[in-house]
PDB file of C-alpha atoms in Angstrom:
ATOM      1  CA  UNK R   1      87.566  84.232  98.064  1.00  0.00           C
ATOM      2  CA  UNK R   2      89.744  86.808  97.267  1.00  0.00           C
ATOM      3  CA  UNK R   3      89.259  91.237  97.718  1.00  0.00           C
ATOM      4  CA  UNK R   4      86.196  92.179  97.261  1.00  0.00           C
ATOM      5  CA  UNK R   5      83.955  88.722  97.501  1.00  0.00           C
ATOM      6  CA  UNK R   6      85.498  88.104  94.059  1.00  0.00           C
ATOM      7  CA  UNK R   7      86.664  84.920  93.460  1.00  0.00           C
ATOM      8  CA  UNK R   8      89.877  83.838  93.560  1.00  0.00           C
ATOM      9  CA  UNK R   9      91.697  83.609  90.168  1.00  0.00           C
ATOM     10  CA  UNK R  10      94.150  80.855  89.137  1.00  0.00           C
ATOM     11  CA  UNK R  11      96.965  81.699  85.861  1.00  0.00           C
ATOM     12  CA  UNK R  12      98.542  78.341  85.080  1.00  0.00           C
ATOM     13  CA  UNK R  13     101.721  78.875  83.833  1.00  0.00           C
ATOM     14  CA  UNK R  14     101.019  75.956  80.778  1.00  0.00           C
ATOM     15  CA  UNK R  15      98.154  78.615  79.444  1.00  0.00           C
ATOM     16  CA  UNK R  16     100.376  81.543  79.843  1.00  0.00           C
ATOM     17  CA  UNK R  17     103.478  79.804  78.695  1.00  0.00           C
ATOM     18  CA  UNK R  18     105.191  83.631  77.465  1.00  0.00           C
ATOM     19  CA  UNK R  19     104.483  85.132  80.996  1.00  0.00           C
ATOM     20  CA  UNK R  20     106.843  82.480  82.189  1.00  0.00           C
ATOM     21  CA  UNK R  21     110.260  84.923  81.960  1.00  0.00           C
ATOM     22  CA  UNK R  22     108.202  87.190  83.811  1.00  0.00           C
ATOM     23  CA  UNK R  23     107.145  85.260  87.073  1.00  0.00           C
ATOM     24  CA  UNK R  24     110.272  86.190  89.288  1.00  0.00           C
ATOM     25  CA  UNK R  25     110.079  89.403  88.417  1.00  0.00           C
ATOM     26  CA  UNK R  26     106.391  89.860  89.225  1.00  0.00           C
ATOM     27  CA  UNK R  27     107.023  87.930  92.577  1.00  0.00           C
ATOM     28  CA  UNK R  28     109.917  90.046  93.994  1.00  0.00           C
ATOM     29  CA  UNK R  29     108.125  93.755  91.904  1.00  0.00           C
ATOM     30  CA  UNK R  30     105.084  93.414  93.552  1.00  0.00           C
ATOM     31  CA  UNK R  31     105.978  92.681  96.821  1.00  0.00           C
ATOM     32  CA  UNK R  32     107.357  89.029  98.303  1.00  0.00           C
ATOM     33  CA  UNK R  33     108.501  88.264 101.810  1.00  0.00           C
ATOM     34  CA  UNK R  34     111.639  89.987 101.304  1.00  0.00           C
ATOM     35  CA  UNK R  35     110.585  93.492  99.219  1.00  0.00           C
ATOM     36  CA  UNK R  36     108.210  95.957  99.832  1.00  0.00           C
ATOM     37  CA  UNK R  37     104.723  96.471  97.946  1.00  0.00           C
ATOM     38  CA  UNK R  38     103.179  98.526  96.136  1.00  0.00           C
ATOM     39  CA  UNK R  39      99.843  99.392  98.269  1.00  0.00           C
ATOM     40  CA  UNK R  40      96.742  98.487  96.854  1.00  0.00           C
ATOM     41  CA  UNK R  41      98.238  97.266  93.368  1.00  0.00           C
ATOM     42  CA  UNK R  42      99.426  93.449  93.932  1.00  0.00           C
ATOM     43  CA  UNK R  43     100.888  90.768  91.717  1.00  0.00           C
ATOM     44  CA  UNK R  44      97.309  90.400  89.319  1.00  0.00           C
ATOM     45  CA  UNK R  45      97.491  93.898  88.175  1.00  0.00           C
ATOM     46  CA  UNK R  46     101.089  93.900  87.407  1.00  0.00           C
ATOM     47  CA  UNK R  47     100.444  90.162  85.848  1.00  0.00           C
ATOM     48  CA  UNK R  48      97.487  91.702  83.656  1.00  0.00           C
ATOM     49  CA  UNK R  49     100.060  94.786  82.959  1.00  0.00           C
ATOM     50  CA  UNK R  50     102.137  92.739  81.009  1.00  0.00           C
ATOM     51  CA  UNK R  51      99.876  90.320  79.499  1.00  0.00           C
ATOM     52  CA  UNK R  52      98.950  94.146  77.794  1.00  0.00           C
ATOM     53  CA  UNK R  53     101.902  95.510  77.120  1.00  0.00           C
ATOM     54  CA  UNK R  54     104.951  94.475  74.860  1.00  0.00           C
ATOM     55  CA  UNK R  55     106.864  97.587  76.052  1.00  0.00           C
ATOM     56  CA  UNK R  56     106.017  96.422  79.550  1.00  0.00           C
ATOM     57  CA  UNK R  57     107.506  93.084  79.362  1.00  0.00           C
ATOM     58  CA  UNK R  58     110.415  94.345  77.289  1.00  0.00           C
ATOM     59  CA  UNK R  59     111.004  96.930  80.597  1.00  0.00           C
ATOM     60  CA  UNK R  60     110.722  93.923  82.937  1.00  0.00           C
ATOM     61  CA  UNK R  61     113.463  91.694  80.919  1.00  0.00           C
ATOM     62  CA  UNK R  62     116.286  94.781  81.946  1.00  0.00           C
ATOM     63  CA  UNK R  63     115.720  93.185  85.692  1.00  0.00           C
ATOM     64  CA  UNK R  64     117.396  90.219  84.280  1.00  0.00           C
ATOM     65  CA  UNK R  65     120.235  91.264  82.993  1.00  0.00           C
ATOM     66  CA  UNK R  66     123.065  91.515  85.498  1.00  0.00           C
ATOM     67  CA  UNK R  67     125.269  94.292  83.758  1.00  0.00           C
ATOM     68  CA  UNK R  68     122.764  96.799  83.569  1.00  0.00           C
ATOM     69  CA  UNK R  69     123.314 100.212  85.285  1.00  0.00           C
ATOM     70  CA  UNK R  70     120.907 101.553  88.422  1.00  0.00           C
ATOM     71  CA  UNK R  71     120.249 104.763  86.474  1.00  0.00           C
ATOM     72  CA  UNK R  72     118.375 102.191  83.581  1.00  0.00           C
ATOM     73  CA  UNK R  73     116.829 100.272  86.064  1.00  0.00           C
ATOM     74  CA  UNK R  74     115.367 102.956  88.457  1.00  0.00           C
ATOM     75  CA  UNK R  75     114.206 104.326  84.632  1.00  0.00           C
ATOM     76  CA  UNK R  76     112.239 100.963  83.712  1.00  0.00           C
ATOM     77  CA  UNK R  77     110.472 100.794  87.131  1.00  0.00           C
ATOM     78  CA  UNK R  78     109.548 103.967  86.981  1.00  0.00           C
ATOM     79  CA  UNK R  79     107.561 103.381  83.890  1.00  0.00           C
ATOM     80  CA  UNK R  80     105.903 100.391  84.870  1.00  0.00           C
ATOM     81  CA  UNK R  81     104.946 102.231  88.567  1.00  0.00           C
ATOM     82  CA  UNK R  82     103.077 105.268  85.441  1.00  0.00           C
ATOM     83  CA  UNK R  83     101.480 102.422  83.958  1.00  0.00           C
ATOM     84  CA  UNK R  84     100.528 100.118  87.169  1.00  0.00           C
ATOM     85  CA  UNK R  85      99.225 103.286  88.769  1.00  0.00           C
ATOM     86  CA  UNK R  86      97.613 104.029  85.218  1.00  0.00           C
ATOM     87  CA  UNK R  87      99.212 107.476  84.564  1.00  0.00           C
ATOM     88  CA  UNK R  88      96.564 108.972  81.736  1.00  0.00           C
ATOM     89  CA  UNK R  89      98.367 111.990  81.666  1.00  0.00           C
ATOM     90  CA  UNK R  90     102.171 110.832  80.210  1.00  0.00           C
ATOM     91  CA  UNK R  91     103.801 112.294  83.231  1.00  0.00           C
ATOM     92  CA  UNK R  92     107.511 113.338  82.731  1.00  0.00           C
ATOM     93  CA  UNK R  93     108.713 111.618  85.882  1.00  0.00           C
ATOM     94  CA  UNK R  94     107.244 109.581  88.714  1.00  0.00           C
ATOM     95  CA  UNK R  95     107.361 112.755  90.963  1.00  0.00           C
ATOM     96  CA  UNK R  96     105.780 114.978  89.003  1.00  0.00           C
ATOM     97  CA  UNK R  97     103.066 112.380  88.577  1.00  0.00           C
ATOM     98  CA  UNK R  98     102.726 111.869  92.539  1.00  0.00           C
ATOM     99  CA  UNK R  99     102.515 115.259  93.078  1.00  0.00           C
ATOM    100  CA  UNK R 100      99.522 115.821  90.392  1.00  0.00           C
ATOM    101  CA  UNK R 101      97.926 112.498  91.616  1.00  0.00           C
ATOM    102  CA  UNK R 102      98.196 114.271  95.400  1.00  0.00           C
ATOM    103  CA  UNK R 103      96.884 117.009  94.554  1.00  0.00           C
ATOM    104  CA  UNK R 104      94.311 116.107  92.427  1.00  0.00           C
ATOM    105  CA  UNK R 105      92.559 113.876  95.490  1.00  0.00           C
ATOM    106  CA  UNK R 106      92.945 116.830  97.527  1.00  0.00           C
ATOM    107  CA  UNK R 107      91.200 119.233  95.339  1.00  0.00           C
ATOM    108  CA  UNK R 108      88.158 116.229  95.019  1.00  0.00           C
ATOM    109  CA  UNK R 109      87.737 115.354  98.168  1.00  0.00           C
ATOM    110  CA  UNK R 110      88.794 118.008 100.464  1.00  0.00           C
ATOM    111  CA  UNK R 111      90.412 116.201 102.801  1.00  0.00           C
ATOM    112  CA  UNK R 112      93.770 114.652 103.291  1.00  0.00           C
ATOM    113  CA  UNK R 113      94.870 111.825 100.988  1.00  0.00           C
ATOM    114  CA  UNK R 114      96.005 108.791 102.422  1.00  0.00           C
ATOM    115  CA  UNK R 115      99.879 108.814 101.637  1.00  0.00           C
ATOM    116  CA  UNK R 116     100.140 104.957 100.993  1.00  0.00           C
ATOM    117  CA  UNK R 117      97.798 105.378  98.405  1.00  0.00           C
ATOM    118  CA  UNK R 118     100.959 107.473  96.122  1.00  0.00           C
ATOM    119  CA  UNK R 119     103.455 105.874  94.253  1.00  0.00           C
ATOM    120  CA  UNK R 120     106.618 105.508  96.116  1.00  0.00           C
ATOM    121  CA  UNK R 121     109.212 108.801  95.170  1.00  0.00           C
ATOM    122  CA  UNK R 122     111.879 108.118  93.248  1.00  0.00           C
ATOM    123  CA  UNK R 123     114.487 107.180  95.934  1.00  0.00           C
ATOM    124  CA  UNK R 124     112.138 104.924  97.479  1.00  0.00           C
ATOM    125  CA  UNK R 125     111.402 103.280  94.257  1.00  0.00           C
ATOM    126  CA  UNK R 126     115.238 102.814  93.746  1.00  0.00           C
ATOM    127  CA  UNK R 127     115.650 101.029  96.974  1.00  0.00           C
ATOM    128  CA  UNK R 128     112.800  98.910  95.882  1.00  0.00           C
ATOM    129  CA  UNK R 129     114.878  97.890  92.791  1.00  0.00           C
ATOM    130  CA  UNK R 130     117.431  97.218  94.607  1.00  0.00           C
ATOM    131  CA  UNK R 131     115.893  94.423  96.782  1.00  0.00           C
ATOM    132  CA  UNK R 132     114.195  93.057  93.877  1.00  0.00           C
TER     133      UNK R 132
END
């Protein structure tokens, strides 16, 4: 059983033959023995992000490439981190998004927001890319 009582859920990598590029990345993204994760959004949600999204997987493929520049990367995972934590609201940068999520949950529930429930700030997020 996985979260929730749900039921585990199995992708087989013969039925999902162009996610196969993307495995590595989705292992060391969302959080493997030797990176960080992402709390509350694991390896399924960031599998079903790209099974939605070309410009996702396009994003993903610059973590291949061994030439590119940090400034690119940090720019990619900041867009999949809008889209993984489902940013409705086209946020100009992943601070100004954790800021209105933050404050948003503070207005509703008056009462402190649980911190590991934010996105990671942009720094953070670099270092992230960096082990991944």
């Amino acid at each position: 059983m996985g979260q929730g009582g749900k039921a585990n859920q199995l992708y087989d990598t013969r039925d999902h033959k162009h996610l196969q590029p993307f495995l590595l990345f989705v292992h060391a993204f969302a959080g493997c023995d030797t990176t960080s994760c992402f709390f509350g959004k694991g390896k399924m949600k960031l599998v079903k992000l790209l099974l939605q999204n070309d410009s996702i997987r396009a994003l993903a493929l610059k973590f291949y490439e061994p030439d590119c520049l940090e400034d690119e990367l940090l720019q990619c995972a900041e867009t999949i981190t809008l889209a993984l934590y489902k940013d409705k609201e086209q946020s100009s940068s992943l601070g100004t998004f954790r800021y209105n999520l933050f404050s948003t949950n503070l207005a509703k529930a008056k009462k402190e927001t649980p911190l590991e429930c934010l996105p990671p700030t942009s720094p953070a997020l670099l270092q992230h890319c960096k082990r991944a």
